């Protein structure tokens, strides 16, 4: 049914899921990618620094200087998803901040983005699409990143995001395989975005604290991590805090011990779990990490929040970041990659 001008459009009703909870489950994705081996490019002079091997946040290739040594690095990523909120401008801002986050998670700065838009043109008014794109442009402008066009398709389900190119110092990257024992873990945004977004989709309630968190750039957190000498980080998105932490610990050959009492949550997140607003993506995340996690006596609700599928979440940094809570530490490898205390 095509919405009328008199009736407000609830964009989340046109999506089978919401935000990064729409990701292909991590276990299924790894089964697919595990059979792929990226061939080494020939005839070029841009060595690949970060690729498929560790499932990091973006791909990174070195750009050699006149002497042949790496002088800079180019960071490439793409991210898009279905509506996570009903307001089209906010959705655009959230999707853009989420796409840019992958560059910040590698220690880079975004310089150029192109839009990725799928739109049911016979169902939803195109002026709503304009608002989505305006939101994305405003966030990219805040980040100092050019938006140079993009690509659009007619699709039964609305989707929006960006492909982003950034630059980084090849000697000062943030990677998910550079964690070392004895280093603390910091988390720069609170958890609970997934359950609040799911409640919004089901009830129409608006959670300003969630929107403010999702549109906040990870630029300052990335810069602070680099200034503090960090070399290892990832952003917390669709695979949840536990999923991304497991990938970081596995890639680094360490175990992450989490102080669950120190993990911050958004207001209303625990109530949303209590009331059953948990996405299928979150439950799949928890199922995937269970064999690799020592849950101790952590409650069922806390486990769900730690696996909650975040959209445009914060950075998880191996190191202390000023203003961000320390939520655990990396220790020598044990039988589990993640231990909750």
XYZ file of C-alpha atoms in Angstrom:
341
model
C 0.000 0.000 0.000
C 1.399 3.391 -1.007
C 1.481 5.870 1.917
C -0.524 9.074 1.625
C 0.683 12.590 2.352
C -1.643 12.752 5.346
C -0.298 9.594 6.986
C 3.277 9.680 8.314
C 5.547 7.172 6.629
C 7.044 4.581 8.942
C 10.102 3.556 6.958
C 10.933 0.680 9.287
C 7.691 -1.024 8.208
C 9.191 -1.445 4.740
C 12.206 -3.409 5.989
C 12.352 -7.072 6.932
C 14.977 -6.200 9.547
C 16.635 -3.080 10.808
C 20.074 -1.532 10.415
C 23.091 -3.737 10.985
C 20.831 -6.478 12.384
C 20.183 -7.249 8.698
C 23.724 -8.531 8.221
C 24.191 -12.101 7.065
C 24.886 -14.057 10.293
C 28.622 -14.134 11.072
C 28.916 -17.922 11.006
C 27.263 -18.161 7.591
C 29.378 -15.301 6.250
C 32.600 -16.930 7.421
C 31.558 -20.182 5.719
C 31.247 -18.261 2.449
C 34.435 -16.226 2.786
C 36.437 -19.198 4.027
C 36.389 -20.665 0.521
C 37.734 -17.513 -1.087
C 41.403 -16.761 -1.544
C 42.193 -13.322 -2.844
C 44.809 -13.575 -5.609
C 47.767 -11.274 -5.380
C 47.345 -8.376 -7.797
C 49.951 -8.252 -10.536
C 51.341 -5.309 -12.439
C 50.669 -2.830 -9.629
C 52.657 -1.129 -6.900
C 50.049 -0.950 -4.138
C 50.670 -3.823 -1.674
C 47.587 -4.999 0.236
C 48.094 -4.346 3.962
C 44.689 -5.532 5.216
C 42.429 -7.882 3.277
C 40.130 -10.842 3.811
C 42.269 -12.803 6.240
C 41.116 -11.415 9.615
C 37.705 -9.986 8.731
C 38.794 -6.462 9.594
C 36.611 -3.381 9.163
C 38.023 -2.213 5.816
C 40.570 -3.082 3.157
C 43.866 -1.179 3.186
C 46.460 -0.909 0.430
C 49.832 0.851 0.618
C 50.654 3.768 -1.669
C 54.432 3.795 -2.197
C 56.383 7.034 -2.340
C 59.169 7.916 -4.800
C 61.621 5.651 -2.978
C 59.242 2.692 -3.103
C 58.547 2.705 0.645
C 54.916 3.029 1.777
C 54.173 6.751 2.015
C 50.450 6.531 2.629
C 47.642 4.003 2.625
C 44.220 3.982 1.015
C 41.314 2.599 3.065
C 38.247 1.249 1.244
C 34.906 0.123 2.654
C 31.194 -0.032 1.882
C 28.204 -0.278 4.198
C 24.461 -0.018 3.650
C 21.313 -1.298 5.329
C 17.545 -1.097 5.610
C 15.841 1.648 7.665
C 16.718 1.555 11.351
C 14.496 4.536 12.233
C 11.392 6.014 10.633
C 12.728 9.532 10.053
C 14.429 9.567 6.617
C 16.891 12.333 7.458
C 18.005 10.546 10.624
C 18.310 7.254 8.731
C 20.603 8.949 6.216
C 22.735 10.424 8.977
C 22.986 7.099 10.808
C 23.868 5.120 7.680
C 26.552 7.607 6.686
C 28.113 7.699 10.168
C 28.108 3.905 10.172
C 29.865 3.688 6.789
C 32.458 6.301 7.737
C 33.120 4.418 10.971
C 34.936 1.613 9.165
C 37.598 4.089 8.041
C 37.960 5.501 11.553
C 38.184 1.956 12.927
C 41.308 1.441 10.788
C 42.889 4.690 12.014
C 42.150 6.528 8.775
C 40.300 9.669 7.731
C 37.551 9.514 5.089
C 38.117 11.706 2.038
C 35.574 10.589 -0.576
C 32.245 8.760 -0.477
C 29.621 7.729 -3.008
C 25.996 6.985 -2.140
C 24.433 3.533 -2.402
C 20.631 3.799 -2.640
C 17.932 1.185 -3.232
C 14.412 2.590 -3.385
C 10.894 1.240 -4.055
C 10.020 4.154 -6.340
C 6.427 3.029 -6.945
C 5.755 2.680 -3.202
C 7.660 5.386 -1.339
C 7.820 9.064 -2.407
C 11.131 10.156 -3.877
C 11.172 13.226 -1.643
C 11.820 10.819 1.233
C 14.838 9.496 -0.658
C 16.022 13.073 -1.001
C 15.852 13.453 2.781
C 17.862 10.259 3.254
C 20.552 11.545 0.911
C 20.520 14.962 2.611
C 21.154 13.283 5.956
C 24.073 11.330 4.513
C 25.534 14.449 2.934
C 25.323 16.421 6.173
C 27.224 13.754 8.124
C 29.870 13.403 5.404
C 30.276 17.192 5.408
C 30.719 17.134 9.190
C 33.431 14.522 8.669
C 35.185 16.618 6.009
C 34.482 13.926 3.425
C 33.398 14.704 -0.140
C 30.321 12.983 -1.566
C 30.806 12.519 -5.303
C 27.591 10.920 -6.555
C 26.796 7.242 -6.252
C 24.496 4.537 -7.567
C 20.782 3.874 -7.207
C 18.461 0.997 -8.088
C 14.719 0.395 -7.989
C 14.265 -2.184 -5.227
C 11.276 -3.565 -3.289
C 13.016 -2.737 -0.008
C 14.662 0.622 0.822
C 18.374 0.496 1.574
C 20.974 3.225 1.952
C 24.647 3.549 2.732
C 27.965 4.623 1.276
C 31.147 3.326 -0.260
C 33.953 5.278 1.387
C 37.601 5.846 0.556
C 39.979 7.135 3.190
C 43.658 7.768 3.799
C 45.841 6.522 6.641
C 49.429 6.376 7.786
C 50.538 2.812 6.955
C 52.731 2.812 10.059
C 49.884 3.859 12.379
C 46.953 1.658 11.428
C 44.378 0.317 13.865
C 43.968 -3.386 13.074
C 41.958 -6.167 14.668
C 44.964 -8.528 14.678
C 47.355 -6.289 16.626
C 46.100 -6.943 20.157
C 48.671 -7.998 22.756
C 48.373 -9.453 26.287
C 48.384 -6.967 29.133
C 46.542 -4.229 27.230
C 43.238 -2.815 28.542
C 40.061 -2.678 26.434
C 38.108 0.566 26.025
C 34.613 1.027 24.551
C 33.728 4.476 23.198
C 29.918 4.227 22.881
C 27.336 2.507 25.099
C 25.550 -0.658 23.974
C 21.816 -1.191 23.514
C 21.235 0.402 20.125
C 19.810 -2.775 18.627
C 17.123 -3.398 21.227
C 16.060 0.261 21.273
C 15.851 0.331 17.483
C 13.836 -2.876 17.560
C 11.444 -1.323 20.080
C 11.153 1.757 17.866
C 10.281 -0.410 14.876
C 7.628 -2.313 16.827
C 6.017 0.585 18.693
C 6.984 3.853 17.000
C 8.574 5.145 20.214
C 11.467 7.482 19.477
C 14.673 7.183 21.468
C 16.663 10.392 21.136
C 19.602 8.942 23.076
C 19.922 6.155 20.511
C 19.743 8.514 17.524
C 22.333 10.851 19.077
C 24.670 7.914 19.678
C 24.299 6.521 16.159
C 24.886 9.826 14.335
C 27.988 10.630 16.426
C 31.142 10.190 14.358
C 33.916 7.924 15.625
C 36.442 10.498 14.368
C 37.501 11.841 17.764
C 37.670 8.362 19.315
C 39.911 7.177 16.483
C 42.207 10.183 16.818
C 42.391 9.718 20.592
C 43.229 6.027 20.191
C 46.058 6.829 17.782
C 47.343 9.615 20.036
C 47.416 7.144 22.930
C 49.575 4.774 20.873
C 46.893 2.158 20.177
C 47.460 -0.214 17.270
C 44.426 -2.493 17.654
C 40.737 -1.614 17.342
C 37.467 -2.515 15.683
C 34.043 -0.910 15.585
C 31.033 -2.539 17.217
C 28.236 -3.015 14.701
C 26.047 -5.851 13.482
C 27.876 -8.773 15.110
C 27.526 -7.166 18.541
C 30.133 -6.423 21.181
C 30.828 -10.120 21.770
C 31.072 -10.975 18.077
C 33.501 -8.194 17.233
C 35.527 -8.833 20.383
C 35.760 -12.527 19.522
C 37.037 -11.657 16.035
C 39.629 -9.272 17.502
C 40.825 -11.796 20.099
C 40.947 -14.632 17.559
C 42.861 -12.560 15.004
C 45.323 -11.391 17.678
C 45.834 -14.823 19.258
C 44.747 -13.635 22.716
C 41.812 -13.938 25.117
C 39.674 -10.956 26.103
C 38.499 -10.821 29.719
C 35.477 -8.530 30.099
C 34.383 -6.781 33.281
C 30.643 -6.900 32.589
C 29.881 -4.381 35.350
C 32.012 -1.782 33.533
C 30.247 -2.050 30.146
C 28.043 1.033 29.526
C 24.454 0.776 28.232
C 21.991 3.300 26.892
C 19.053 4.300 29.077
C 16.160 1.970 28.364
C 18.260 -0.844 26.936
C 17.738 -3.295 29.784
C 14.020 -2.566 29.821
C 13.842 -3.246 26.075
C 15.459 -6.654 26.610
C 13.136 -7.368 29.522
C 10.136 -6.543 27.334
C 11.292 -8.833 24.524
C 12.520 -6.363 21.882
C 15.440 -8.538 20.814
C 16.171 -8.979 17.113
C 16.836 -12.282 15.406
C 20.264 -10.923 14.480
C 21.156 -10.498 18.142
C 20.079 -14.054 18.979
C 22.132 -15.378 16.049
C 25.124 -13.401 17.298
C 24.826 -14.987 20.729
C 24.499 -18.456 19.249
C 27.611 -17.894 17.123
C 29.867 -16.692 19.954
C 28.654 -19.218 22.555
C 31.274 -21.918 21.750
C 34.070 -19.345 22.090
C 32.835 -17.607 25.239
C 33.068 -18.430 28.943
C 29.904 -16.700 30.203
C 30.485 -17.433 33.878
C 27.378 -16.477 35.847
C 26.374 -13.629 33.498
C 22.586 -13.243 33.326
C 20.608 -14.054 30.190
C 19.661 -10.399 29.727
C 23.273 -9.218 29.944
C 24.352 -11.871 27.450
C 21.758 -10.595 24.983
C 22.888 -6.993 25.441
C 26.530 -7.944 24.930
C 25.518 -9.700 21.688
C 23.088 -6.947 20.667
C 23.383 -6.100 16.965
C 24.545 -2.476 17.035
C 24.135 0.074 14.270
C 26.827 2.778 14.110
C 28.271 1.707 17.446
C 31.505 2.843 19.015
C 35.105 1.745 18.755
C 36.445 -1.158 20.803
C 40.084 -0.234 21.367
C 42.966 -2.234 22.787
C 44.294 0.594 24.882
C 43.026 3.389 27.107
C 41.059 6.134 25.369
C 40.482 9.326 27.380
C 36.836 9.625 28.373
C 35.948 6.028 27.459
C 35.397 3.337 30.089
C 37.863 0.464 30.376
C 35.725 -2.670 30.056
C 38.344 -5.407 30.267
C 41.788 -6.492 29.190
C 43.610 -8.786 26.811
C 45.464 -11.742 28.346
C 47.476 -14.669 26.939
C 45.374 -17.094 24.945
C 43.162 -19.473 26.958
C 40.632 -22.097 25.925
C 38.036 -19.392 25.144
C 38.576 -16.225 23.140
C 36.238 -14.224 25.434
C 35.750 -14.587 29.205
C 33.019 -12.674 31.061
C 33.520 -11.736 34.688
